[in-house]
mmCIF file of C-alpha atoms in Angstrom:
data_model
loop_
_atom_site.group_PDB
_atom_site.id
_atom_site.type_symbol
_atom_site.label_atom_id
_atom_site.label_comp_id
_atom_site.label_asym_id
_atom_site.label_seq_id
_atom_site.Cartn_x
_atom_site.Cartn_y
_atom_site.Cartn_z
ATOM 1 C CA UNK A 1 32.488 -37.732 -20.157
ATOM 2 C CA UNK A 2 32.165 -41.419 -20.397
ATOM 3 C CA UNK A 3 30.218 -43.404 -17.708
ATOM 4 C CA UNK A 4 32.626 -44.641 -15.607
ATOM 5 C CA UNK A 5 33.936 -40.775 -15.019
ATOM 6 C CA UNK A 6 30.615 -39.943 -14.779
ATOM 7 C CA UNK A 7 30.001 -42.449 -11.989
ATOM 8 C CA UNK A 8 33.082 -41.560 -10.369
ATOM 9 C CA UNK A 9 32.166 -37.952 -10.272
ATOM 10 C CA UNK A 10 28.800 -38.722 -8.662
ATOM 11 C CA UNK A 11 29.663 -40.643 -6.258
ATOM 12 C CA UNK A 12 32.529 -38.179 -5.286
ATOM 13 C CA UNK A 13 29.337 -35.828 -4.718
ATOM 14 C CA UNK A 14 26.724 -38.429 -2.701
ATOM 15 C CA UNK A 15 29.946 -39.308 0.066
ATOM 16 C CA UNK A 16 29.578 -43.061 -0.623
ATOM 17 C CA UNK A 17 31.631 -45.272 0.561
ATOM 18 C CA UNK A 18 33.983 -47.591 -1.044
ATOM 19 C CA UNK A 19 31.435 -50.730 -0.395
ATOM 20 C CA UNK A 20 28.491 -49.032 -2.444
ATOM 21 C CA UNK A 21 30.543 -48.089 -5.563
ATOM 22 C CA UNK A 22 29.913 -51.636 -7.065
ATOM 23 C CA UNK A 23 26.381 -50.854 -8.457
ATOM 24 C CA UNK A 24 25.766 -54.509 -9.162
ATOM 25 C CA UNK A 25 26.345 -55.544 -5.388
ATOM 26 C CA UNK A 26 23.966 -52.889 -4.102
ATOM 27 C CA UNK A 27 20.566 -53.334 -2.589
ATOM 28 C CA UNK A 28 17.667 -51.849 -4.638
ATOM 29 C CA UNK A 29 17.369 -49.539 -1.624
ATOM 30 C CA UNK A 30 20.531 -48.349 -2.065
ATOM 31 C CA UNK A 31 19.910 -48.152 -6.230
ATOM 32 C CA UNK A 32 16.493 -46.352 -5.223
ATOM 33 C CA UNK A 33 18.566 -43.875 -3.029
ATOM 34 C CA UNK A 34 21.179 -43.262 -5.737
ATOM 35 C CA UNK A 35 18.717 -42.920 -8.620
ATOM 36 C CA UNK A 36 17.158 -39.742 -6.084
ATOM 37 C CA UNK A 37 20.682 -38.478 -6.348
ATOM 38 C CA UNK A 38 20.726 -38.380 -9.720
ATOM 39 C CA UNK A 39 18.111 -36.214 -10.139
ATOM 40 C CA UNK A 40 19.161 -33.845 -6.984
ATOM 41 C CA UNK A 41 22.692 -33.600 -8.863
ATOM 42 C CA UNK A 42 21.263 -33.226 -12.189
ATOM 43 C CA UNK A 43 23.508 -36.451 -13.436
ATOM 44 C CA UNK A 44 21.070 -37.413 -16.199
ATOM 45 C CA UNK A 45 23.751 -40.521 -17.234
ATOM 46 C CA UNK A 46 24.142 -41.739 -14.113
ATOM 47 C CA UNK A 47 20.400 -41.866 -13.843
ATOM 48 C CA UNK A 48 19.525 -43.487 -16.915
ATOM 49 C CA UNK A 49 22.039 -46.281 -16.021
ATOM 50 C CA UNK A 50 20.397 -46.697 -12.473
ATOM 51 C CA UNK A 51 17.089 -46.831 -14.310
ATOM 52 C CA UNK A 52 18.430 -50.095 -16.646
ATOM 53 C CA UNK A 53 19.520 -51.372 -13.641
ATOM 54 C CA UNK A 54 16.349 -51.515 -12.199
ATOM 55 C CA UNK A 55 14.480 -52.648 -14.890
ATOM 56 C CA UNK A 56 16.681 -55.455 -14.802
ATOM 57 C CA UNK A 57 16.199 -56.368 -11.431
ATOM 58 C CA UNK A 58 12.528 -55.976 -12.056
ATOM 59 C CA UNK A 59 11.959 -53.787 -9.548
ATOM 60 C CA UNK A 60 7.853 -52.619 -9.554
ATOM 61 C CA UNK A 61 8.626 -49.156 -8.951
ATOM 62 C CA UNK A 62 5.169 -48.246 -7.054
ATOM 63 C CA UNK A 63 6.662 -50.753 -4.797
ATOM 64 C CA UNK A 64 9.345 -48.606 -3.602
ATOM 65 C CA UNK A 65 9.766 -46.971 -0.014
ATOM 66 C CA UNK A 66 7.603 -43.416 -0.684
ATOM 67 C CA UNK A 67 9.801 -41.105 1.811
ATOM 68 C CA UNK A 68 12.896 -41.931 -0.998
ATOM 69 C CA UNK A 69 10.773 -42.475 -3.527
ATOM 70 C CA UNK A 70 12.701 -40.398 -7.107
ATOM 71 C CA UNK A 71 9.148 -39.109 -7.994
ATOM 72 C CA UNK A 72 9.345 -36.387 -4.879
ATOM 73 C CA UNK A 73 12.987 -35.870 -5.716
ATOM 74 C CA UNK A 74 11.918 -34.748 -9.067
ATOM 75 C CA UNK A 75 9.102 -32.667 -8.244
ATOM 76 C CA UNK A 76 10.814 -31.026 -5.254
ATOM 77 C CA UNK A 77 13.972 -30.183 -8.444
ATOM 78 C CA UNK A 78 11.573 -28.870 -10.752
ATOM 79 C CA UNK A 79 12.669 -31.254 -13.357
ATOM 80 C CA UNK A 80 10.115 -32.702 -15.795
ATOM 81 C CA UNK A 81 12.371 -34.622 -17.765
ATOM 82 C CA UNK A 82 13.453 -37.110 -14.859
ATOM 83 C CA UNK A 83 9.618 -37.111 -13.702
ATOM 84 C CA UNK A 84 8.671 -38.507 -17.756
ATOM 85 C CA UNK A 85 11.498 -40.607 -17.058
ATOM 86 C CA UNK A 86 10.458 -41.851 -13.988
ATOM 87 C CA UNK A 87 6.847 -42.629 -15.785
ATOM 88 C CA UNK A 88 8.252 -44.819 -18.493
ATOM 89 C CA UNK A 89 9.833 -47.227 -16.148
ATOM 90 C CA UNK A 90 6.470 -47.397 -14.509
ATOM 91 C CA UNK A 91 5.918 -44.933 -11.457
ATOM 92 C CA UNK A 92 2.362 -44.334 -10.684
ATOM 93 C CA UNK A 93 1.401 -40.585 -11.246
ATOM 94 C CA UNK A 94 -0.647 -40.132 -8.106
ATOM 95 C CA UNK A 95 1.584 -41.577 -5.755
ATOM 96 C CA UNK A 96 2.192 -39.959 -2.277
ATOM 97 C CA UNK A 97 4.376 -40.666 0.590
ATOM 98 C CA UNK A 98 3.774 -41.616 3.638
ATOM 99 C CA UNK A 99 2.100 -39.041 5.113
ATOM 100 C CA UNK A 100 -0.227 -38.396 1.898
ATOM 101 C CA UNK A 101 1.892 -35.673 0.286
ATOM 102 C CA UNK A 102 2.002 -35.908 -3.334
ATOM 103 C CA UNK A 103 4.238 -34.637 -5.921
ATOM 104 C CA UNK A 104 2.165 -31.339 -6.474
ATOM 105 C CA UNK A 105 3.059 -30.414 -2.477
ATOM 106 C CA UNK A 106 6.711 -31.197 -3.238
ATOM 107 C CA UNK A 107 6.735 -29.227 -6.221
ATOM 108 C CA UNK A 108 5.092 -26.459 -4.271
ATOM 109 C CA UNK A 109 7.974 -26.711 -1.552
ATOM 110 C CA UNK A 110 10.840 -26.380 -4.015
ATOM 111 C CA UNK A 111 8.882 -23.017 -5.928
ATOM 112 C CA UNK A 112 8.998 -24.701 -8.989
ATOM 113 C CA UNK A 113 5.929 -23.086 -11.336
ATOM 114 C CA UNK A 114 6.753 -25.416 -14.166
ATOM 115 C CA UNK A 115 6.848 -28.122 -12.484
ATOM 116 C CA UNK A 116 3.772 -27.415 -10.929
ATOM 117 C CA UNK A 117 1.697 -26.520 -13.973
ATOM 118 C CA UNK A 118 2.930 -29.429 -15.706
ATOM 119 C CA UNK A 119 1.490 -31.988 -12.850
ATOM 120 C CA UNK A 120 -1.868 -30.130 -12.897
ATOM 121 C CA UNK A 121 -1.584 -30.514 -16.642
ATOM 122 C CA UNK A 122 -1.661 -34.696 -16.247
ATOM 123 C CA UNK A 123 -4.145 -34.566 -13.273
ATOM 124 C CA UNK A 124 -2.221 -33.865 -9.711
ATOM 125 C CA UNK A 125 -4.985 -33.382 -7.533
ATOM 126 C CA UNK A 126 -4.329 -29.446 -6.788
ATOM 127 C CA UNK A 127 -6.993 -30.018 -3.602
ATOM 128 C CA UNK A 128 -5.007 -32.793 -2.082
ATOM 129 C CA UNK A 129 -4.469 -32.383 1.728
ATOM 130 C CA UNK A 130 -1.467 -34.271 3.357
ATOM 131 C CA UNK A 131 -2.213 -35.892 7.020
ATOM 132 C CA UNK A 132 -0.643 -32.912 8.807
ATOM 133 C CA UNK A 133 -3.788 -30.907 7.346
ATOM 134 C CA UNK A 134 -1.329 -28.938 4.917
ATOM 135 C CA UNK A 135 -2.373 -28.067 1.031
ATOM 136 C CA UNK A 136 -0.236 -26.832 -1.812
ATOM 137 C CA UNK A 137 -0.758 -23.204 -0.328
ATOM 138 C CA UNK A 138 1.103 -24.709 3.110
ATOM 139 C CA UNK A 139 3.693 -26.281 1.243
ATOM 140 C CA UNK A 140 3.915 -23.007 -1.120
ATOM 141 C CA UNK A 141 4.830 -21.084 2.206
ATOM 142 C CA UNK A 142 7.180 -23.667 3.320
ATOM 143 C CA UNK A 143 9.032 -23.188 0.146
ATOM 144 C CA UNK A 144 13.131 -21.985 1.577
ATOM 145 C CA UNK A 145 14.304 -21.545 -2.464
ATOM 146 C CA UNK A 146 13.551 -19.365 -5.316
ATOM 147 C CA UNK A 147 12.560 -15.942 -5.179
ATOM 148 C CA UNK A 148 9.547 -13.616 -4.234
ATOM 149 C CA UNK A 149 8.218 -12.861 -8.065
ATOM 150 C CA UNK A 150 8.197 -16.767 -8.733
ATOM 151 C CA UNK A 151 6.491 -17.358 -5.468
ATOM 152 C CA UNK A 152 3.934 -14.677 -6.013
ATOM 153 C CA UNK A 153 3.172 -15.699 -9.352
ATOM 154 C CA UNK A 154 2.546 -19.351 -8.485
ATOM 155 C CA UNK A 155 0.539 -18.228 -5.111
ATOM 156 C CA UNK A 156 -1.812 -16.350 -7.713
ATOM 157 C CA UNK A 157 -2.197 -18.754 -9.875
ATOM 158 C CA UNK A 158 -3.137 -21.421 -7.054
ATOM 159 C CA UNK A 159 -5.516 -18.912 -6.049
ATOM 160 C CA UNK A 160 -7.435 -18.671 -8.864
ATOM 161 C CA UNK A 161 -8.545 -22.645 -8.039
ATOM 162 C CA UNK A 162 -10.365 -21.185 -5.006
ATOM 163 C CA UNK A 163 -8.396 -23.261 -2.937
ATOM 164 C CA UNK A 164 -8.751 -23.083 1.264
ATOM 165 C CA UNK A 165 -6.552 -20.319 1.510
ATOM 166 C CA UNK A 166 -6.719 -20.099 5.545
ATOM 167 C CA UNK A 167 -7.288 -23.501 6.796
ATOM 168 C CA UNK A 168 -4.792 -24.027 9.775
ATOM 169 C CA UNK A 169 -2.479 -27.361 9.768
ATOM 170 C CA UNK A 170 -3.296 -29.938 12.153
ATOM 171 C CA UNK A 171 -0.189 -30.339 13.711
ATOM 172 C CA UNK A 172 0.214 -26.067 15.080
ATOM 173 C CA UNK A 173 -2.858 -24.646 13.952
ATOM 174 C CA UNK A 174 -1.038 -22.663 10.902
ATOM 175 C CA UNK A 175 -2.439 -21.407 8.276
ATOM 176 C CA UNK A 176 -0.718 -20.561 4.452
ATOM 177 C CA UNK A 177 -0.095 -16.801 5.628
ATOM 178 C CA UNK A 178 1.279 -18.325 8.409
ATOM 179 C CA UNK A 179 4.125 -20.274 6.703
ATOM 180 C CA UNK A 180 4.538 -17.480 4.562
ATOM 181 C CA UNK A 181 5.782 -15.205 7.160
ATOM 182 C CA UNK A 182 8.398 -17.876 8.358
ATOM 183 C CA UNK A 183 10.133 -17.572 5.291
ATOM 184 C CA UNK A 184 9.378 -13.563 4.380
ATOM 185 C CA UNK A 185 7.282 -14.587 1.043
ATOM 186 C CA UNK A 186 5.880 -10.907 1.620
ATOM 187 C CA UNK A 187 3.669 -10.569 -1.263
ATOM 188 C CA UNK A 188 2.300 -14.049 -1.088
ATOM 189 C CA UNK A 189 1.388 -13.040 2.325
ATOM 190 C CA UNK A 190 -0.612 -9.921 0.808
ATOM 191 C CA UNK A 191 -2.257 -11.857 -1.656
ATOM 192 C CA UNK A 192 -3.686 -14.196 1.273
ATOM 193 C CA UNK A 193 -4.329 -11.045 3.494
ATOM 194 C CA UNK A 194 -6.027 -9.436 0.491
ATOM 195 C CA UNK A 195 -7.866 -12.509 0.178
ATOM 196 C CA UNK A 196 -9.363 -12.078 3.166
ATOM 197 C CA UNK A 197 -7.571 -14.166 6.015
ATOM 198 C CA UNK A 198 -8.718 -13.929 9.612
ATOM 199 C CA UNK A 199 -6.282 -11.977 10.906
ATOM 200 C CA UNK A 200 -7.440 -12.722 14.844
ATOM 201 C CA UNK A 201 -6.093 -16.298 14.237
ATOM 202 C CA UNK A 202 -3.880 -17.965 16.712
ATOM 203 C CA UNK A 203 -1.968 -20.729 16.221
ATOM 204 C CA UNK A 204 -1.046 -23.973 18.690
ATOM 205 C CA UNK A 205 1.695 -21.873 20.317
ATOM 206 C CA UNK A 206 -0.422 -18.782 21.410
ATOM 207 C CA UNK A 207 1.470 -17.133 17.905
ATOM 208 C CA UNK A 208 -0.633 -14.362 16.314
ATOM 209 C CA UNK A 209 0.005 -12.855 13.343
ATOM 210 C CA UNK A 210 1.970 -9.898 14.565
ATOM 211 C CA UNK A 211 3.905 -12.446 17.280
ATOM 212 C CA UNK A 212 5.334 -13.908 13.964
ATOM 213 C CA UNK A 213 6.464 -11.053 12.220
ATOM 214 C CA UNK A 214 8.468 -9.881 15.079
ATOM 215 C CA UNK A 215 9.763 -13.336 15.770
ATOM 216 C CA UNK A 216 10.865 -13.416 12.250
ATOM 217 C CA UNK A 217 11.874 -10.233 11.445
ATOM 218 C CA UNK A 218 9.190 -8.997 9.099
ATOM 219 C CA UNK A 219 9.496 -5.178 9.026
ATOM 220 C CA UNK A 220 6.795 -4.287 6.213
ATOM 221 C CA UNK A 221 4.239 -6.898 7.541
ATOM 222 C CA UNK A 222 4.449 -5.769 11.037
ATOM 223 C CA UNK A 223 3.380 -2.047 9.727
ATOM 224 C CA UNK A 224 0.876 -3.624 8.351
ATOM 225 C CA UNK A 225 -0.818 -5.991 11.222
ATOM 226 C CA UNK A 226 -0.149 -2.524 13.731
ATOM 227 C CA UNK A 227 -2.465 -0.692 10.737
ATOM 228 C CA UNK A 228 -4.949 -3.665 11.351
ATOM 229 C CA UNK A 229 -4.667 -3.201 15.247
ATOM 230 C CA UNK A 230 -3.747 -7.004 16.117
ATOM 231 C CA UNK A 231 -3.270 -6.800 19.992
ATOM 232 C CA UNK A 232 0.414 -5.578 20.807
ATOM 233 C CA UNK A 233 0.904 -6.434 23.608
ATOM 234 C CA UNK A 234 -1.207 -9.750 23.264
ATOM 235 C CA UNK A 235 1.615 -12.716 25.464
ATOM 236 C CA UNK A 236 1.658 -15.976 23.304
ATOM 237 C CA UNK A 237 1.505 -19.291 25.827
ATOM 238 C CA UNK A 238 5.371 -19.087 27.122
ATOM 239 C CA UNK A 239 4.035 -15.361 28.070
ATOM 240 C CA UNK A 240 6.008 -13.646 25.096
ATOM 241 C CA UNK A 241 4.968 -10.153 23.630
ATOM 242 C CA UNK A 242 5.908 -9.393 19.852
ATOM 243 C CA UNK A 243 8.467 -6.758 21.410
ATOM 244 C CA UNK A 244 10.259 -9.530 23.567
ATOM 245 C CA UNK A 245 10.297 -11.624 20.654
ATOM 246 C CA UNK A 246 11.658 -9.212 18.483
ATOM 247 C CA UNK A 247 14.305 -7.678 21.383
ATOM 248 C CA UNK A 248 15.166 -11.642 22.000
ATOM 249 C CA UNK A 249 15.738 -12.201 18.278
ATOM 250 C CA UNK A 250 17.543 -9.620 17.112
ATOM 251 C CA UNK A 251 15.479 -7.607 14.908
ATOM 252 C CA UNK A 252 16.577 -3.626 16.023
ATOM 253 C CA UNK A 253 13.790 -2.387 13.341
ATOM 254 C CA UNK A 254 10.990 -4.620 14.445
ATOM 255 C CA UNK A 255 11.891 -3.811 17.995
ATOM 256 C CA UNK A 256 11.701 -0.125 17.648
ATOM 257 C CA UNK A 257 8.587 0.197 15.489
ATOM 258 C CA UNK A 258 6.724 -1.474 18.621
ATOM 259 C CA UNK A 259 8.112 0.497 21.426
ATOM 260 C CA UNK A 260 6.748 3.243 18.887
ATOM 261 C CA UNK A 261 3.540 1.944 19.194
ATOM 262 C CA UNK A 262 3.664 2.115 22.863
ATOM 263 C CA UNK A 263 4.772 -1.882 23.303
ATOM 264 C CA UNK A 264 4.890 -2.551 26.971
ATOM 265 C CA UNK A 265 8.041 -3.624 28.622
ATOM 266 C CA UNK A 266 7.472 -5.198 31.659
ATOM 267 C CA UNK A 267 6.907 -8.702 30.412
ATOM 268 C CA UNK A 268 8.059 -11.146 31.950
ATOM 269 C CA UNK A 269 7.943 -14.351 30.439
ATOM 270 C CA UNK A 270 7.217 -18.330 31.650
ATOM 271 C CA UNK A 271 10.978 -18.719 32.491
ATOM 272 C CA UNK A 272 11.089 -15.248 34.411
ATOM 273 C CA UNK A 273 13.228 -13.697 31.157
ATOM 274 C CA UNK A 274 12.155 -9.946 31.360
ATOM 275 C CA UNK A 275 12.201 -7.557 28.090
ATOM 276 C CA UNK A 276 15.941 -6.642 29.219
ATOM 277 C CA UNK A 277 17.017 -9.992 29.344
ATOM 278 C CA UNK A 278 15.744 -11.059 26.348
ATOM 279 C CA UNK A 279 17.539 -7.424 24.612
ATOM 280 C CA UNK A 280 20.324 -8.289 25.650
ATOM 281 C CA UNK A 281 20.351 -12.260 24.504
ATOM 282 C CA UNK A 282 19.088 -10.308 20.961
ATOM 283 C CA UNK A 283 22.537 -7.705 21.703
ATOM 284 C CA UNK A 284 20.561 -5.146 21.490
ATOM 285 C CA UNK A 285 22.402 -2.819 23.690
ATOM 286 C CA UNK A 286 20.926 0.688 22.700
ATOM 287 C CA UNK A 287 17.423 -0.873 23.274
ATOM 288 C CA UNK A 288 18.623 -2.207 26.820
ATOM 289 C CA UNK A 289 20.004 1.188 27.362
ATOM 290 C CA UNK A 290 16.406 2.506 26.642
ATOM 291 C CA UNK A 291 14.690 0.127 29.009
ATOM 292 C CA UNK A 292 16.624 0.586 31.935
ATOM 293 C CA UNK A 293 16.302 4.603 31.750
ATOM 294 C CA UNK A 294 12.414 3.178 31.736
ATOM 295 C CA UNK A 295 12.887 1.678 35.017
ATOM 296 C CA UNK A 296 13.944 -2.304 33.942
ATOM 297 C CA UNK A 297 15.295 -4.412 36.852
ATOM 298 C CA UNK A 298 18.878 -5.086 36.475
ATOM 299 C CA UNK A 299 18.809 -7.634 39.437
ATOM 300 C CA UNK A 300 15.893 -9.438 37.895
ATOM 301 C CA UNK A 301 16.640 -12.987 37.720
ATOM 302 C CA UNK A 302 15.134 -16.143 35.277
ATOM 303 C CA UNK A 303 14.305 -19.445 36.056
ATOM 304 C CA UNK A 304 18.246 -20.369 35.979
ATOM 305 C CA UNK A 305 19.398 -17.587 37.751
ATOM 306 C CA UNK A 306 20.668 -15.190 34.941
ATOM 307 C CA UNK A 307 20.779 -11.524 35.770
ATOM 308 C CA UNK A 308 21.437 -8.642 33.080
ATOM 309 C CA UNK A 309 24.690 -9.099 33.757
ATOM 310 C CA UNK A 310 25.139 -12.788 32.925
ATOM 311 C CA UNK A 311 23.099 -12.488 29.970
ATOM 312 C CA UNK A 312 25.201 -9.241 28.774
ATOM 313 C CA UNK A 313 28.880 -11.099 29.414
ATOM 314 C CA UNK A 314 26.900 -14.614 27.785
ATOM 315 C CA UNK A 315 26.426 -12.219 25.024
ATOM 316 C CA UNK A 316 30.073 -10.717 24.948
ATOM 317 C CA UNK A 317 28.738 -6.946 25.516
ATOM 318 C CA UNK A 318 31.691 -6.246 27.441
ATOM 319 C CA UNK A 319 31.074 -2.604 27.845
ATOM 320 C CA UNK A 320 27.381 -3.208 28.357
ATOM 321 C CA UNK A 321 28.788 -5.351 31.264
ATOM 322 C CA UNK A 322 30.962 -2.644 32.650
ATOM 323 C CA UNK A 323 27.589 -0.379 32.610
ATOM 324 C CA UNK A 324 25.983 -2.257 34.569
ATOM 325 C CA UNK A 325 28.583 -3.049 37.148
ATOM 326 C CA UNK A 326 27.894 0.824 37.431
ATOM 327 C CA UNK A 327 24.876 0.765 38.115
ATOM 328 C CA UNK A 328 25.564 -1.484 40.934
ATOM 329 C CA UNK A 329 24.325 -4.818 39.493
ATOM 330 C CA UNK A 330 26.339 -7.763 41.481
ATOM 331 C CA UNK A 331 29.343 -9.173 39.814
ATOM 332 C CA UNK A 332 29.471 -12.033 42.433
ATOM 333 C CA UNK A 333 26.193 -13.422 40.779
ATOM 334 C CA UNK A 334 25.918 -17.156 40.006
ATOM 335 C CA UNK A 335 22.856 -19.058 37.828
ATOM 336 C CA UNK A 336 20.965 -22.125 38.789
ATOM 337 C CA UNK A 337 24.316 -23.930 37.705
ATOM 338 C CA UNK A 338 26.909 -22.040 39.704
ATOM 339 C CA UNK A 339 27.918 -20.300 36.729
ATOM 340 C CA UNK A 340 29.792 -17.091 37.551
ATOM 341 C CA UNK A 341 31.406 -14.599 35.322
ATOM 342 C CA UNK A 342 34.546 -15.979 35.765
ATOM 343 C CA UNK A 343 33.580 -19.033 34.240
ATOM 344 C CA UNK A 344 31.963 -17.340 31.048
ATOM 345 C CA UNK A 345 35.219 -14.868 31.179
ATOM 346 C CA UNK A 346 37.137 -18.124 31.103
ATOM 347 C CA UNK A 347 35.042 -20.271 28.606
ATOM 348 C CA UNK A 348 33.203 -22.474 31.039
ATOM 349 C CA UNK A 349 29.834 -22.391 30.613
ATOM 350 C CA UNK A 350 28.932 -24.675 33.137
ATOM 351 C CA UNK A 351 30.177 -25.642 36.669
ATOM 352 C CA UNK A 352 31.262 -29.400 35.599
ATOM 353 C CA UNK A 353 33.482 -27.542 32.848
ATOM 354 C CA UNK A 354 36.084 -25.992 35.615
ATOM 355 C CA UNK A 355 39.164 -28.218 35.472
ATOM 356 C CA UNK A 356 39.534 -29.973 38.818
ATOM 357 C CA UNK A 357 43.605 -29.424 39.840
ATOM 358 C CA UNK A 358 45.308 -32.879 40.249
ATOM 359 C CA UNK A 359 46.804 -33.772 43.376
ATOM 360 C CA UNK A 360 49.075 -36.254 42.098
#
């Protein structure tokens, strides 16, 4: 493929429009931009002619805005050869963005061991903190791509640097394990526990360790923070238990290993959502079943006026709904909104949505 196909085909990929296909007319922001999409869609042609037409323009490439700057793009890819590339036509190793993170934390984020060995290997500063109060352990955690064994391996390996392995972030007072359980990196989450993490912490949002692993879903970690007796029933700052977390979420497993544990389920939390509420938002309807044998108010109302019922028809558990009518809970219920079940029957979800007949 020649490099006018090749040019088409990549800029079939980034959306450009028409105005932006003459290269020569372009900004250097726009060059800049393009030469990070090069990378991202592995379009080595396309890069190396973006990188003569730079060098043309004489463009200082430590010059360049650092959010967009190709050095991150690289890192974050896991592609050495662009980053050598990037090095010849005269980007500064060390560089960081704007917010101090350099290439090692990006490399970190996309899970790319190579990558990362390779920057330690020419000097990336492996105790480098960002202004957010994250290291490459937080960043490690934040990682969405690759899987568990790579992770794991490059968490161990990180380790061996005796790096801070539970400092807490500036920004919500989370910690490596922390981030780990947002994403379900498991076994990087036992090497920090193993490690010997506080496990008492609490982050900005009243989240312990247990509130996240219901929140998120995190079956084999929650066994493992009930072993270590982290408070159960412990309400975060919007007055949320791990169970109502779990029940509003979704996770059936999560939810049923804490009633196990004796989980109470009376909570209510800071907008007057009880546990049934926030089972039935999760449509969880054999748990809600469970909690109203237990003695759960079906009449209970939240800040905006939803009962049971409005949260079970919001939900589309239509013969949840019917159970409840049963049970006597009132169908002529309306929220903070003067939303009725007609109008979530019909579609509207809020009062302004009802058409208005004409009277022409």
């Amino acid at each position: 493929m020649d490099l006018e196909e090749e040019l088409d085909q990549f800029f079939e990929l980034a959306g450009t429009c028409d105005d932006h296909r003459d290269l020569d007319r372009c900004s250097d922001e726009f060059l800049i931009y393009f030469l990070s999409l090069s990378i991202v869609f592995d379009k080595p042609i396309v890069f190396d002619h973006l990188g003569e037409l730079l060098k043309e323009r004489d463009v200082a490439m430590n010059t360049l805005p650092f959010r967009s700057h190709p050095f991150f793009a690289a890192a974050k890819e896991g592609r050495i050869d662009y980053a050598e590339k990037l090095l010849e036509l005269g980007t500064e190793f060390h560089i960081v963005d704007e917010k101090n993170r350099t290439p090692l934390h990006y490399a970190a984020g996309g899970g790319h061991f190579g990558m990362i060995l390779w920057l330690i290997e020419q000097g990336s500063d492996i105790y480098a903190v960002d202004d957010l109060g994250c290291n490459v352990l937080h960043h490690l955690g934040l990682c969405k791509t690759g899987d568990e064994k790579t992770i794991t391996q490059i968490a161990a390996y990180l380790l061996t640097y005796n790096l801070p392995f539970d400092m807490p972030d500036q920004a919500h007072q989370m910690t490596p394990l922390g981030f780990a359980l947002i994403n379900g990196w498991t076994d990087f989450a036992k090497l920090l526990i193993d490690k010997g993490v506080d496990l008492d912490r609490i982050d900005s949002e009243g989240f312990s360790y247990l509130h996240s692993a219901a929140f998120y879903g995190r079956e084999e970690l929650c066994d493992f923070f009930l072993e270590k007796e982290i408070p159960i029933n412990m309400p975060n700052n919007a007055l949320e238990t791990p169970l109502f977390l779990a029940l509003n979420r979704g996770h059936v497993a999560v939810a049923n290993k804490l009633l196990k544990r004796g989980a109470n389920t009376t909570t209510v939390n800071i907008n007057g959502r009880t546990t049934l509420h926030a089972a039935l938002v999760g449509e969880q309807e054999e748990i809600a079943h469970l909690l109203i044998e237990q003695g759960a108010d079906i009449h209970a109302k939240d800040s905006e006026g939803q009962t049971a019922l409005i949260h079970a028809a919001y939900s589309g558990l239509e013969d949840f709904a019917f159970f409840l009518i049963k049970q006597g809970a009132d169908i002529h219920v309306s929220t903070t909104e003067q939303v009725t079940l007609l109008h979530i029957a019909s579609g509207c979800t809020m009062y302004n949505d009802v058409p208005t007949p004409s009277l022409d």
